Amino acid sequence: MIKTAILATIAATAVLADEGRVDYFAPGPIAHNDDIEIVGGVEAEVGKHLYVTGLRRTPEGASSCGASLIAPKVLLTAAHCAVNNWAKNASIGSHFLRGAKDGERIEITKITPHPKYDAKAMTYDYAIMELKSASSFTPVEVYFGNDAINGPGVIATARGWGTVKSSGAQSEVLKEVNLKIWDNKACNDAIQKGGAGYPTIAPTNICAGGVKGEDTCQGDSGGPLTVKKNGVDVVIGLTSWGIGCAQEGLPGIYARVSEAKDFIAPYIPATPTTKPAC
């Protein structure tokens, strides 16, 4: 997944492997010099996923977390990306990690994490960010169902800005990777086999990936996990945490948006209805 490695200053649990590597990434946004990685990903099509948003400290600085435009003045991201309210600006609809070549830069005016967010258990990892002015881009639908559209075995897509190998230079363009959704029980079994101290997979989690060399990883958490509904992207999850990156049999963990409908839905305008003809 697209996650930020834990530092000692971040209030989250880390489990260190014998070789000293951080195995459990329960991320928190930090100064933007960490690796951001989509392992095995490809460059996304330019101008196709304009709801994908980068969260920045400055208008033209590099993005440190991801988000999705879900209403003209509303972003959905992970709660761990809301720690300390560091994100002041949103870069919406840009293909690039930094700068102002395309898309929009809009100031973030209010940040609301889910009231039940638990940084240790990594549950309820959702946050809403409100914008100073409305975006001109079309928001993405948040999918609140739990059915065949987002069930186990379905191929989902994660997007973000990153490199193709650990410790490499950051990609300057938006990338994407396709990941298979797991059943939560099978996911929990796999995670618990990873060692002692890892969080239990909860209903607020959705798991995807687990194929060696294909994953999202350090940095840029909060970005969207999407599937297709009638040929159009819908958000089903937000990049949250995982054990290492791109390891065989270890899926990445995302925040399942259907479990936060009561929190998210009030920020989404109701779909207009047409009055019947008289």
mmCIF file of C-alpha atoms in Angstrom:
data_model
loop_
_atom_site.group_PDB
_atom_site.id
_atom_site.type_symbol
_atom_site.label_atom_id
_atom_site.label_comp_id
_atom_site.label_asym_id
_atom_site.label_seq_id
_atom_site.Cartn_x
_atom_site.Cartn_y
_atom_site.Cartn_z
ATOM 1 C CA MET A 1 0.000 0.000 0.000
ATOM 2 C CA ILE A 2 0.988 3.618 -0.130
ATOM 3 C CA LYS A 3 2.089 4.166 3.449
ATOM 4 C CA THR A 4 4.501 6.251 5.476
ATOM 5 C CA ALA A 5 7.032 4.386 7.618
ATOM 6 C CA ILE A 6 6.699 4.857 11.363
ATOM 7 C CA LEU A 7 9.129 7.130 13.143
ATOM 8 C CA ALA A 8 9.562 7.299 16.900
ATOM 9 C CA THR A 9 7.667 10.581 16.975
ATOM 10 C CA ILE A 10 4.520 9.051 15.493
ATOM 11 C CA ALA A 11 1.960 7.757 17.983
ATOM 12 C CA ALA A 12 1.502 4.287 16.495
ATOM 13 C CA THR A 13 2.700 0.755 17.127
ATOM 14 C CA ALA A 14 5.657 -0.615 15.146
ATOM 15 C CA VAL A 15 6.894 -4.179 15.109
ATOM 16 C CA LEU A 16 10.517 -4.528 14.031
ATOM 17 C CA ALA A 17 11.741 -7.580 12.183
ATOM 18 C CA ASP A 18 15.016 -9.259 13.119
ATOM 19 C CA GLU A 19 16.918 -7.420 10.398
ATOM 20 C CA GLY A 20 15.779 -4.065 11.807
ATOM 21 C CA ARG A 21 13.265 -3.325 9.065
ATOM 22 C CA VAL A 22 9.919 -1.812 10.091
ATOM 23 C CA ASP A 23 7.441 -4.586 9.282
ATOM 24 C CA TYR A 24 4.248 -2.987 10.554
ATOM 25 C CA PHE A 25 3.593 0.347 8.905
ATOM 26 C CA ALA A 26 0.903 2.211 10.825
ATOM 27 C CA PRO A 27 1.635 5.431 9.017
ATOM 28 C CA GLY A 28 1.535 9.064 9.935
ATOM 29 C CA PRO A 29 2.472 11.918 7.613
ATOM 30 C CA ILE A 30 5.999 13.197 8.148
ATOM 31 C CA ALA A 31 8.421 15.568 6.441
ATOM 32 C CA HIS A 32 8.315 14.787 2.741
ATOM 33 C CA ASN A 33 11.581 12.965 2.216
ATOM 34 C CA ASP A 34 10.324 9.416 2.701
ATOM 35 C CA ASP A 35 9.940 6.850 -0.075
ATOM 36 C CA ILE A 36 6.586 6.716 -1.809
ATOM 37 C CA GLU A 37 6.111 3.522 -3.681
ATOM 38 C CA ILE A 38 3.675 1.632 -5.872
ATOM 39 C CA VAL A 39 5.452 -1.656 -6.440
ATOM 40 C CA GLY A 40 4.809 -3.126 -9.871
ATOM 41 C CA GLY A 41 2.590 -0.218 -10.868
ATOM 42 C CA VAL A 42 2.283 1.663 -14.145
ATOM 43 C CA GLU A 43 1.705 5.300 -15.029
ATOM 44 C CA ALA A 44 -1.980 6.207 -14.866
ATOM 45 C CA GLU A 45 -3.685 7.628 -17.938
ATOM 46 C CA VAL A 46 -3.354 11.412 -17.974
ATOM 47 C CA GLY A 47 -6.556 13.286 -17.152
ATOM 48 C CA LYS A 48 -8.659 10.188 -16.454
ATOM 49 C CA HIS A 49 -8.759 10.126 -12.639
ATOM 50 C CA LEU A 50 -9.184 13.795 -11.794
ATOM 51 C CA TYR A 51 -10.730 13.094 -8.380
ATOM 52 C CA VAL A 52 -7.362 11.787 -7.127
ATOM 53 C CA THR A 53 -5.883 14.399 -4.810
ATOM 54 C CA GLY A 54 -2.496 15.046 -3.238
ATOM 55 C CA LEU A 55 -2.312 16.601 0.235
ATOM 56 C CA ARG A 56 0.417 19.221 0.567
ATOM 57 C CA ARG A 57 1.915 21.545 3.119
ATOM 58 C CA THR A 58 2.384 24.254 0.476
ATOM 59 C CA PRO A 59 0.434 24.788 -2.766
ATOM 60 C CA GLU A 60 3.232 23.609 -5.065
ATOM 61 C CA GLY A 61 5.137 21.322 -2.708
ATOM 62 C CA ALA A 62 5.242 17.534 -2.973
ATOM 63 C CA SER A 63 2.206 15.560 -1.851
ATOM 64 C CA SER A 64 2.637 13.650 1.420
ATOM 65 C CA CYS A 65 -0.738 11.852 1.523
ATOM 66 C CA GLY A 66 -3.479 11.041 -0.936
ATOM 67 C CA ALA A 67 -7.209 11.771 -0.889
ATOM 68 C CA SER A 68 -10.308 11.664 -3.088
ATOM 69 C CA LEU A 69 -12.645 14.476 -4.115
ATOM 70 C CA ILE A 70 -16.110 13.230 -3.034
ATOM 71 C CA ALA A 71 -18.017 16.543 -3.263
ATOM 72 C CA PRO A 72 -17.062 19.916 -4.795
ATOM 73 C CA LYS A 73 -15.669 21.163 -1.471
ATOM 74 C CA VAL A 74 -14.967 17.855 0.309
ATOM 75 C CA LEU A 75 -12.072 15.381 0.359
ATOM 76 C CA LEU A 76 -12.008 11.890 1.861
ATOM 77 C CA THR A 77 -8.695 10.608 3.230
ATOM 78 C CA ALA A 78 -7.253 8.487 6.034
ATOM 79 C CA ALA A 79 -7.378 9.717 9.640
ATOM 80 C CA HIS A 80 -3.663 9.089 10.070
ATOM 81 C CA CYS A 81 -3.125 11.725 7.366
ATOM 82 C CA ALA A 82 -4.956 14.222 9.580
ATOM 83 C CA VAL A 83 -2.517 13.964 12.495
ATOM 84 C CA ASN A 84 -1.444 17.460 13.638
ATOM 85 C CA ASN A 85 -3.447 19.104 10.805
ATOM 86 C CA TRP A 86 -0.284 19.415 8.707
ATOM 87 C CA ALA A 87 -2.110 19.350 5.336
ATOM 88 C CA LYS A 88 -2.910 22.926 4.334
ATOM 89 C CA ASN A 89 -3.391 22.552 0.580
ATOM 90 C CA ALA A 90 -4.963 20.083 -1.838
ATOM 91 C CA SER A 91 -3.739 19.430 -5.369
ATOM 92 C CA ILE A 92 -6.776 18.094 -7.214
ATOM 93 C CA GLY A 93 -6.754 16.543 -10.675
ATOM 94 C CA SER A 94 -3.015 16.853 -11.198
ATOM 95 C CA HIS A 95 -0.955 14.133 -12.850
ATOM 96 C CA PHE A 96 2.120 15.351 -11.005
ATOM 97 C CA LEU A 97 3.583 14.864 -7.542
ATOM 98 C CA ARG A 98 4.398 18.549 -7.129
ATOM 99 C CA GLY A 99 4.059 21.912 -8.856
ATOM 100 C CA ALA A 100 1.176 23.595 -10.685
ATOM 101 C CA LYS A 101 1.409 22.299 -14.254
ATOM 102 C CA ASP A 102 -2.187 21.091 -14.238
ATOM 103 C CA GLY A 103 -5.118 20.518 -11.905
ATOM 104 C CA GLU A 104 -6.149 22.829 -9.072
ATOM 105 C CA ARG A 105 -4.570 23.954 -5.812
ATOM 106 C CA ILE A 106 -7.200 24.698 -3.145
ATOM 107 C CA GLU A 107 -6.705 25.568 0.510
ATOM 108 C CA ILE A 108 -7.928 23.110 3.139
ATOM 109 C CA THR A 109 -9.942 24.925 5.808
ATOM 110 C CA LYS A 110 -11.237 22.172 8.104
ATOM 111 C CA ILE A 111 -10.137 18.630 8.984
ATOM 112 C CA THR A 112 -12.406 16.147 10.778
ATOM 113 C CA PRO A 113 -11.072 12.675 11.682
ATOM 114 C CA HIS A 114 -13.550 9.916 12.454
ATOM 115 C CA PRO A 115 -14.368 10.134 16.185
ATOM 116 C CA LYS A 116 -13.651 6.405 16.650
ATOM 117 C CA TYR A 117 -10.248 6.430 14.929
ATOM 118 C CA ASP A 118 -7.831 4.148 16.795
ATOM 119 C CA ALA A 119 -4.184 4.651 15.806
ATOM 120 C CA LYS A 120 -3.050 1.448 17.524
ATOM 121 C CA ALA A 121 -5.728 -0.883 16.155
ATOM 122 C CA MET A 122 -5.796 1.039 12.840
ATOM 123 C CA THR A 123 -9.596 1.024 12.793
ATOM 124 C CA TYR A 124 -11.935 3.799 11.599
ATOM 125 C CA ASP A 125 -9.057 5.276 9.598
ATOM 126 C CA TYR A 126 -11.191 7.940 7.899
ATOM 127 C CA ALA A 127 -11.066 11.745 7.781
ATOM 128 C CA ILE A 128 -12.932 14.512 5.977
ATOM 129 C CA MET A 129 -11.151 17.622 4.694
ATOM 130 C CA GLU A 130 -13.177 20.660 3.671
ATOM 131 C CA LEU A 131 -11.981 23.094 0.999
ATOM 132 C CA LYS A 132 -12.039 26.893 0.880
ATOM 133 C CA SER A 133 -13.573 26.891 -2.600
ATOM 134 C CA ALA A 134 -15.268 24.354 -4.849
ATOM 135 C CA SER A 135 -13.315 22.223 -7.284
ATOM 136 C CA SER A 136 -14.347 22.253 -10.930
ATOM 137 C CA PHE A 137 -13.642 18.529 -11.286
ATOM 138 C CA THR A 138 -16.250 15.777 -11.010
ATOM 139 C CA PRO A 139 -16.215 14.033 -7.613
ATOM 140 C CA VAL A 140 -15.873 10.263 -7.388
ATOM 141 C CA GLU A 141 -18.693 8.150 -5.970
ATOM 142 C CA VAL A 142 -18.151 6.598 -2.545
ATOM 143 C CA TYR A 143 -19.500 3.051 -2.686
ATOM 144 C CA PHE A 144 -21.330 2.114 0.512
ATOM 145 C CA GLY A 145 -22.379 -1.386 -0.554
ATOM 146 C CA ASN A 146 -20.834 -4.721 0.415
ATOM 147 C CA ASP A 147 -21.627 -7.067 -2.464
ATOM 148 C CA ALA A 148 -20.258 -8.540 -5.669
ATOM 149 C CA ILE A 149 -18.886 -5.163 -6.770
ATOM 150 C CA ASN A 150 -16.303 -5.061 -3.976
ATOM 151 C CA GLY A 151 -16.287 -8.686 -2.797
ATOM 152 C CA PRO A 152 -13.377 -11.131 -2.450
ATOM 153 C CA GLY A 153 -11.692 -11.929 -5.754
ATOM 154 C CA VAL A 154 -12.625 -8.630 -7.407
ATOM 155 C CA ILE A 155 -9.719 -6.681 -8.899
ATOM 156 C CA ALA A 156 -9.380 -3.208 -7.372
ATOM 157 C CA THR A 157 -6.983 -0.387 -8.249
ATOM 158 C CA ALA A 158 -4.881 1.815 -5.968
ATOM 159 C CA ARG A 159 -3.368 5.085 -7.176
ATOM 160 C CA GLY A 160 -0.658 7.435 -5.969
ATOM 161 C CA TRP A 161 2.706 9.008 -6.716
ATOM 162 C CA GLY A 162 5.702 6.739 -6.289
ATOM 163 C CA THR A 163 8.733 4.763 -7.293
ATOM 164 C CA VAL A 164 8.953 1.182 -8.531
ATOM 165 C CA LYS A 165 11.598 0.116 -6.029
ATOM 166 C CA SER A 166 12.337 0.858 -2.396
ATOM 167 C CA SER A 167 14.608 3.843 -1.730
ATOM 168 C CA GLY A 168 14.344 4.978 -5.338
ATOM 169 C CA ALA A 169 13.527 8.484 -6.502
ATOM 170 C CA GLN A 170 9.892 9.530 -6.258
ATOM 171 C CA SER A 171 7.841 9.378 -9.410
ATOM 172 C CA GLU A 172 6.729 12.759 -10.662
ATOM 173 C CA VAL A 173 3.573 11.253 -12.209
ATOM 174 C CA LEU A 174 0.468 9.458 -10.952
ATOM 175 C CA LYS A 175 0.797 5.665 -10.906
ATOM 176 C CA GLU A 176 -1.600 2.792 -10.344
ATOM 177 C CA VAL A 177 -1.540 -0.898 -9.439
ATOM 178 C CA ASN A 178 -4.234 -3.581 -9.695
ATOM 179 C CA LEU A 179 -4.837 -5.680 -6.561
ATOM 180 C CA LYS A 180 -7.170 -8.591 -5.793
ATOM 181 C CA ILE A 181 -9.567 -8.135 -2.840
ATOM 182 C CA TRP A 182 -9.345 -10.671 -0.009
ATOM 183 C CA ASP A 183 -11.920 -12.100 2.355
ATOM 184 C CA ASN A 184 -11.394 -10.474 5.771
ATOM 185 C CA LYS A 185 -10.984 -13.791 7.616
ATOM 186 C CA ALA A 186 -8.356 -15.048 5.191
ATOM 187 C CA CYS A 187 -6.653 -11.663 5.411
ATOM 188 C CA ASN A 188 -6.560 -11.781 9.208
ATOM 189 C CA ASP A 189 -5.144 -15.317 9.132
ATOM 190 C CA ALA A 190 -2.355 -14.127 6.829
ATOM 191 C CA ILE A 191 -1.593 -11.029 8.897
ATOM 192 C CA GLN A 192 -1.479 -12.905 12.211
ATOM 193 C CA LYS A 193 0.970 -15.411 10.705
ATOM 194 C CA GLY A 194 3.239 -12.434 10.048
ATOM 195 C CA GLY A 195 4.151 -12.302 13.737
ATOM 196 C CA ALA A 196 2.962 -11.150 17.148
ATOM 197 C CA GLY A 197 1.619 -7.663 17.731
ATOM 198 C CA TYR A 198 -0.109 -6.928 14.434
ATOM 199 C CA PRO A 199 -3.648 -5.493 14.552
ATOM 200 C CA THR A 200 -6.613 -7.797 14.067
ATOM 201 C CA ILE A 201 -8.429 -7.252 10.783
ATOM 202 C CA ALA A 202 -11.719 -5.554 11.643
ATOM 203 C CA PRO A 203 -14.944 -4.837 9.730
ATOM 204 C CA THR A 204 -13.557 -1.336 9.045
ATOM 205 C CA ASN A 205 -10.724 -2.909 7.010
ATOM 206 C CA ILE A 206 -10.658 -4.261 3.464
ATOM 207 C CA CYS A 207 -7.628 -6.182 2.217
ATOM 208 C CA ALA A 208 -6.131 -6.316 -1.274
ATOM 209 C CA GLY A 209 -2.920 -7.512 -2.887
ATOM 210 C CA GLY A 210 -0.662 -10.240 -1.538
ATOM 211 C CA VAL A 211 1.123 -10.930 -4.831
ATOM 212 C CA LYS A 212 4.897 -10.601 -4.682
ATOM 213 C CA GLY A 213 6.085 -7.475 -6.450
ATOM 214 C CA GLU A 214 2.641 -5.854 -6.695
ATOM 215 C CA ASP A 215 1.576 -3.528 -3.891
ATOM 216 C CA THR A 216 1.422 0.002 -2.615
ATOM 217 C CA CYS A 217 3.887 1.025 0.031
ATOM 218 C CA GLN A 218 5.538 3.797 2.052
ATOM 219 C CA GLY A 219 4.171 7.334 1.922
ATOM 220 C CA ASP A 220 1.074 8.955 0.426
ATOM 221 C CA SER A 221 -1.498 7.116 2.550
ATOM 222 C CA GLY A 222 -5.183 7.963 2.331
ATOM 223 C CA GLY A 223 -5.328 7.547 -1.424
ATOM 224 C CA PRO A 224 -8.227 5.705 -3.076
ATOM 225 C CA LEU A 225 -8.773 2.006 -3.633
ATOM 226 C CA THR A 226 -11.359 1.791 -6.417
ATOM 227 C CA VAL A 227 -13.385 -0.710 -8.412
ATOM 228 C CA LYS A 228 -15.568 -0.268 -11.482
ATOM 229 C CA LYS A 229 -19.338 0.165 -11.237
ATOM 230 C CA ASN A 230 -20.986 0.380 -14.654
ATOM 231 C CA GLY A 231 -17.557 1.171 -16.068
ATOM 232 C CA VAL A 232 -16.905 4.099 -13.710
ATOM 233 C CA ASP A 233 -14.537 4.308 -10.724
ATOM 234 C CA VAL A 234 -16.079 4.125 -7.258
ATOM 235 C CA VAL A 235 -14.077 4.359 -4.032
ATOM 236 C CA ILE A 236 -14.275 1.317 -1.752
ATOM 237 C CA GLY A 237 -11.223 1.883 0.444
ATOM 238 C CA LEU A 238 -8.467 4.232 1.594
ATOM 239 C CA THR A 239 -4.821 3.209 1.836
ATOM 240 C CA SER A 240 -4.165 2.480 5.507
ATOM 241 C CA TRP A 241 -1.450 0.009 6.635
ATOM 242 C CA GLY A 242 0.331 -3.281 6.038
ATOM 243 C CA ILE A 243 3.268 -5.532 6.885
ATOM 244 C CA GLY A 244 6.162 -4.440 4.727
ATOM 245 C CA CYS A 245 5.453 -4.058 1.014
ATOM 246 C CA ALA A 246 4.747 -6.380 -1.910
ATOM 247 C CA GLN A 247 5.349 -9.600 0.018
ATOM 248 C CA GLU A 248 3.846 -12.872 -1.184
ATOM 249 C CA GLY A 249 0.756 -13.778 0.822
ATOM 250 C CA LEU A 250 0.570 -10.504 2.771
ATOM 251 C CA PRO A 251 -2.138 -8.173 1.444
ATOM 252 C CA GLY A 252 -2.253 -4.467 2.080
ATOM 253 C CA ILE A 253 -4.896 -3.120 4.452
ATOM 254 C CA TYR A 254 -7.307 -0.354 3.461
ATOM 255 C CA ALA A 255 -10.058 1.482 5.356
ATOM 256 C CA ARG A 256 -13.401 0.072 4.148
ATOM 257 C CA VAL A 257 -15.593 3.097 3.365
ATOM 258 C CA SER A 258 -18.884 1.207 3.624
ATOM 259 C CA GLU A 259 -18.316 0.938 7.389
ATOM 260 C CA ALA A 260 -18.236 4.734 7.700
ATOM 261 C CA LYS A 261 -21.401 5.658 5.804
ATOM 262 C CA ASP A 262 -22.857 7.549 8.779
ATOM 263 C CA PHE A 263 -19.669 9.629 8.981
ATOM 264 C CA ILE A 264 -19.097 10.230 5.258
ATOM 265 C CA ALA A 265 -22.572 10.479 3.711
ATOM 266 C CA PRO A 266 -23.596 13.795 5.360
ATOM 267 C CA TYR A 267 -20.797 15.512 3.412
ATOM 268 C CA ILE A 268 -22.046 14.243 0.051
ATOM 269 C CA PRO A 269 -24.858 16.211 -1.654
ATOM 270 C CA ALA A 270 -28.009 14.191 -2.248
ATOM 271 C CA THR A 271 -28.526 13.058 -5.830
ATOM 272 C CA PRO A 272 -31.029 15.399 -7.496
ATOM 273 C CA THR A 273 -34.323 13.800 -8.461
ATOM 274 C CA THR A 274 -36.580 14.731 -11.361
ATOM 275 C CA LYS A 275 -40.163 15.646 -10.516
ATOM 276 C CA PRO A 276 -42.733 13.489 -12.321
ATOM 277 C CA ALA A 277 -44.519 15.115 -15.234
ATOM 278 C CA CYS A 278 -47.946 16.537 -14.418
#
